[in-house]
PDB file of C-alpha atoms and ligand atoms in Angstrom:
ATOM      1  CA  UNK N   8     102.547 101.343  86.247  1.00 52.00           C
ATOM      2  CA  UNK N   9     102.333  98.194  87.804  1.00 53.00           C
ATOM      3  CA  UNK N  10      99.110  96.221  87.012  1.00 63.00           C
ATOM      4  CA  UNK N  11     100.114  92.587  88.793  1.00 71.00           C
ATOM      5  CA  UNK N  12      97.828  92.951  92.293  1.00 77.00           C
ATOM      6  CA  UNK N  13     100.416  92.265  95.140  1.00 89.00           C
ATOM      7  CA  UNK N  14     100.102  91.760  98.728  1.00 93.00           C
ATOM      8  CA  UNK N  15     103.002  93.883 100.104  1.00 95.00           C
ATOM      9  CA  UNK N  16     104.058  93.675 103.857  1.00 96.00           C
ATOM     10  CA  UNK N  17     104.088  97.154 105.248  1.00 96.00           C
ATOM     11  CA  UNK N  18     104.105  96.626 109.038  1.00 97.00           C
ATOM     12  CA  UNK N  19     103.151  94.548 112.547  1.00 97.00           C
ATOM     13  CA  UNK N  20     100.701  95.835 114.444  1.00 98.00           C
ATOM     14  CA  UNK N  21     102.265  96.908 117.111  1.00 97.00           C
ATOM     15  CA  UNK N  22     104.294  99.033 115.220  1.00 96.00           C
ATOM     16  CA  UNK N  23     101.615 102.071 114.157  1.00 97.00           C
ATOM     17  CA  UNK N  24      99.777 103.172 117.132  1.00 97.00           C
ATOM     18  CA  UNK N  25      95.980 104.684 116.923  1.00 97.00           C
ATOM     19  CA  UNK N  26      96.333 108.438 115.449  1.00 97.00           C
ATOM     20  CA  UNK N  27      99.753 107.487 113.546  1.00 97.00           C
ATOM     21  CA  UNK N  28     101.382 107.340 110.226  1.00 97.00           C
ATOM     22  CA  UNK N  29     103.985 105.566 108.768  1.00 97.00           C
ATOM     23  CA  UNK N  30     105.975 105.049 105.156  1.00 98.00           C
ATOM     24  CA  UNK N  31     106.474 102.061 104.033  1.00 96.00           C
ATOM     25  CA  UNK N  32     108.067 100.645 100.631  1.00 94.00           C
ATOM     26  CA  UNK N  33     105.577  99.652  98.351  1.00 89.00           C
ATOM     27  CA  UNK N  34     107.785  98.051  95.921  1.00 83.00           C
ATOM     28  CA  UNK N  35     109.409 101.271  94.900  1.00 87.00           C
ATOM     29  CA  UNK N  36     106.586 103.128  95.949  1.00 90.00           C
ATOM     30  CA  UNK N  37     106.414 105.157  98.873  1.00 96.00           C
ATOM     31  CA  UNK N  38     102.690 104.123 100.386  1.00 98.00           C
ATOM     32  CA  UNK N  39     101.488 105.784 103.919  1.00 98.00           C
ATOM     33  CA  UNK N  40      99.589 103.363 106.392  1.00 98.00           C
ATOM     34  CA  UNK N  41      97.548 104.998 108.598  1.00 98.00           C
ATOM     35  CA  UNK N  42      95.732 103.735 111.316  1.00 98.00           C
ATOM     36  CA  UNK N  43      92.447 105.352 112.977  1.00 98.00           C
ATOM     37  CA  UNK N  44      90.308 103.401 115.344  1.00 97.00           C
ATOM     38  CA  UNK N  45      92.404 100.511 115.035  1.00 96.00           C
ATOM     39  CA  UNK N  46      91.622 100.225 111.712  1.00 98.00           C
ATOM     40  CA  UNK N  47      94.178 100.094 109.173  1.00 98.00           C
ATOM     41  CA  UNK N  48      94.457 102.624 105.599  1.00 98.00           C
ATOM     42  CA  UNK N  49      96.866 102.948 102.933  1.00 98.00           C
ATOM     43  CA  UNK N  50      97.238 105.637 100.447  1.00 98.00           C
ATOM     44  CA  UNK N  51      99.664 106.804  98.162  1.00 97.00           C
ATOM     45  CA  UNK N  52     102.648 108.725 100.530  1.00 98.00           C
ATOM     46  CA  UNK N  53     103.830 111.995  98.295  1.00 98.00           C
ATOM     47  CA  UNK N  54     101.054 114.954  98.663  1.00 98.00           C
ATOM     48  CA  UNK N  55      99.648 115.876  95.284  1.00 98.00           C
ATOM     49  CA  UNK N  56     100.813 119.295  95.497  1.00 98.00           C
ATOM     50  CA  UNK N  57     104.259 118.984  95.424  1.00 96.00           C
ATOM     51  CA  UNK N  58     106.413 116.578  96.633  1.00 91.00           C
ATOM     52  CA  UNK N  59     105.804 116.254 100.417  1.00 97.00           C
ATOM     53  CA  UNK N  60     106.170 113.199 102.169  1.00 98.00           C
ATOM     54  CA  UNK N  61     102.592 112.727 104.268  1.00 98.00           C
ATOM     55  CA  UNK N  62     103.849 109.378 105.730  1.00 97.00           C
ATOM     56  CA  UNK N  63     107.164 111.180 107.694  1.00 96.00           C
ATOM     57  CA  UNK N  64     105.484 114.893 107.863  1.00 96.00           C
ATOM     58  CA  UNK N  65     101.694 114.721 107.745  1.00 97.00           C
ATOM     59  CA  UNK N  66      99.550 115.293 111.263  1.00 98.00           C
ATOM     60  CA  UNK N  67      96.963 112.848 111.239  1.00 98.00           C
ATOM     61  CA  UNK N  68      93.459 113.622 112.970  1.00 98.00           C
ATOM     62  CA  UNK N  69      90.782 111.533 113.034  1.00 98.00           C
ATOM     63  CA  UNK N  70      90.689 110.226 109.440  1.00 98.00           C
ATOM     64  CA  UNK N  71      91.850 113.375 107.807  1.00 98.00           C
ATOM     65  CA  UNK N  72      95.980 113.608 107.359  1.00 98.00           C
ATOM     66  CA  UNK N  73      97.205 117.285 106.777  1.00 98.00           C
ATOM     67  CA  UNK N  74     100.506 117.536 104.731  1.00 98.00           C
ATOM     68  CA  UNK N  75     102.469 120.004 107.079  1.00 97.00           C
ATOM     69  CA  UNK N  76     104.190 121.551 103.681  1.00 98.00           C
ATOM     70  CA  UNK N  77     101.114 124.150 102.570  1.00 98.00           C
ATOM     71  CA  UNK N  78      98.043 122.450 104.714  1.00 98.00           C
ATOM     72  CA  UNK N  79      96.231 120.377 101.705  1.00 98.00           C
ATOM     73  CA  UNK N  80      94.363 117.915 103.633  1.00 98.00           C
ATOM     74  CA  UNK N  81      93.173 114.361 102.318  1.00 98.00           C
ATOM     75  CA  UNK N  82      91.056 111.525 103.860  1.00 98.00           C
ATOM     76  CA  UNK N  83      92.754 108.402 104.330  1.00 98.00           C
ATOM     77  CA  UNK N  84      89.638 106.509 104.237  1.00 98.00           C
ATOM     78  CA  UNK N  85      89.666 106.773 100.105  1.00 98.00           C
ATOM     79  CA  UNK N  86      92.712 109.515  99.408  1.00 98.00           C
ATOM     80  CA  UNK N  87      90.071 112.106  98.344  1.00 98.00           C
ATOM     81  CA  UNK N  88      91.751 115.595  98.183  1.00 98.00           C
ATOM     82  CA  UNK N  89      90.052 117.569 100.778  1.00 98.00           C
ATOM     83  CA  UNK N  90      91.222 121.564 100.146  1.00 97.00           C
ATOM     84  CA  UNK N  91      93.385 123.136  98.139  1.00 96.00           C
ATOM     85  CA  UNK N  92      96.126 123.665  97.687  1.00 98.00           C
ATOM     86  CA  UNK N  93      95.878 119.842  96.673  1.00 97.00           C
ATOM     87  CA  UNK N  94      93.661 118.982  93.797  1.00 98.00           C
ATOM     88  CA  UNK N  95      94.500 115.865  93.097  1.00 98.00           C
ATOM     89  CA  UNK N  96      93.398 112.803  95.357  1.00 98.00           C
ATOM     90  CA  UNK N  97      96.330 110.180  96.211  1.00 98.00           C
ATOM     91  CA  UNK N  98      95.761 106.636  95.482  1.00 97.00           C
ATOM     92  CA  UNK N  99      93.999 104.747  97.921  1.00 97.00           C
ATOM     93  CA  UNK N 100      95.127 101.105  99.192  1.00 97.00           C
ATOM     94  CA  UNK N 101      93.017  98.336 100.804  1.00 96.00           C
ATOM     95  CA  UNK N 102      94.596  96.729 103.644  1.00 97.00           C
ATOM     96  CA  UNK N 103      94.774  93.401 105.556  1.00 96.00           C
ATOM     97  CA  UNK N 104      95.620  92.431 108.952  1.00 97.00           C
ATOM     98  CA  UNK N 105      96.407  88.956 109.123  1.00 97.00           C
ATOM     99  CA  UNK N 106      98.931  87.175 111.897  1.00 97.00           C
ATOM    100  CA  UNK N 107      99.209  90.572 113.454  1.00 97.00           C
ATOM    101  CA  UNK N 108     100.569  91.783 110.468  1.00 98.00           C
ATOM    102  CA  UNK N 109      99.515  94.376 108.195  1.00 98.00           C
ATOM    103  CA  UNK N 110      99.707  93.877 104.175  1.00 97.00           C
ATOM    104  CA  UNK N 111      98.595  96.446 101.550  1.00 97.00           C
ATOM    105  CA  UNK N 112      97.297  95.726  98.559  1.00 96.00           C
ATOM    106  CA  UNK N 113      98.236  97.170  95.325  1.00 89.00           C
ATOM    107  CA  UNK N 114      98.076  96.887  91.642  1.00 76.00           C
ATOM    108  CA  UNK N 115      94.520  96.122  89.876  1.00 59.00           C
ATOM    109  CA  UNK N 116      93.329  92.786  90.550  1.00 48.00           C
TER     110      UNK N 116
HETATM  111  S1  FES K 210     103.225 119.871  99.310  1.00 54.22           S
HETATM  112 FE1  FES K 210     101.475 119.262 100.399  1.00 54.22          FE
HETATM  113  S2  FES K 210     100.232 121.026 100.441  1.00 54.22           S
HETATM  114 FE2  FES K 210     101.957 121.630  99.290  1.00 54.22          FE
END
């Protein structure tokens, strides 16, 4: 596990519209940034169930993302695990927009 706090750049923008969800390399680590409301949220990618990528196949509404393998839903907001089949909440990023870039953070400061 990686413990160095690093500012990774996931995206511009431009490039995530309001209601999307993208992947983006975390440094070997596949991180989801999600935007809602303009805002800007980053949680771990794979669904805790089994491996699912939420990033490419999860429908995000409002600020809940729904991995489109067995339904589990999570809250992007803070990864919490929502219903089952998922019991297990993904990691949850903080994000800044700076430049008209987006940057996650990661790692414990
Ligand atoms: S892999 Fe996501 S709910 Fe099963």
């Amino acid at each position: 596990m990686n413990h160095v706090p690093q500012r990774i750049p996931a995206c511009a923008v431009e490039d995530l519209d309001d209601g999307d969800t993208m992947t983006v390399d975390g440094n070997g680590e596949a991180i989801a940034v999600h935007r809602v409301d303009g805002e800007f949220y980053a949680t771990s990618d794979t669904c805790t169930h089994e491996r699912w990528s939420l990033g490419e196949e999860g429908d995000l509404d409002g600020f809940e993302i729904t991995c489109t393998l067995h339904n589990a839903r999570f809250d992007v907001r803070d990864g919490k695990a929502l219903c089952f089949p998922a019991v297990v909440n993904l990691r949850s990023y903080a994000t800044v927009v700076e430049d008209g870039k987006v940057y996650v953070l990661t790692g414990e400061a």
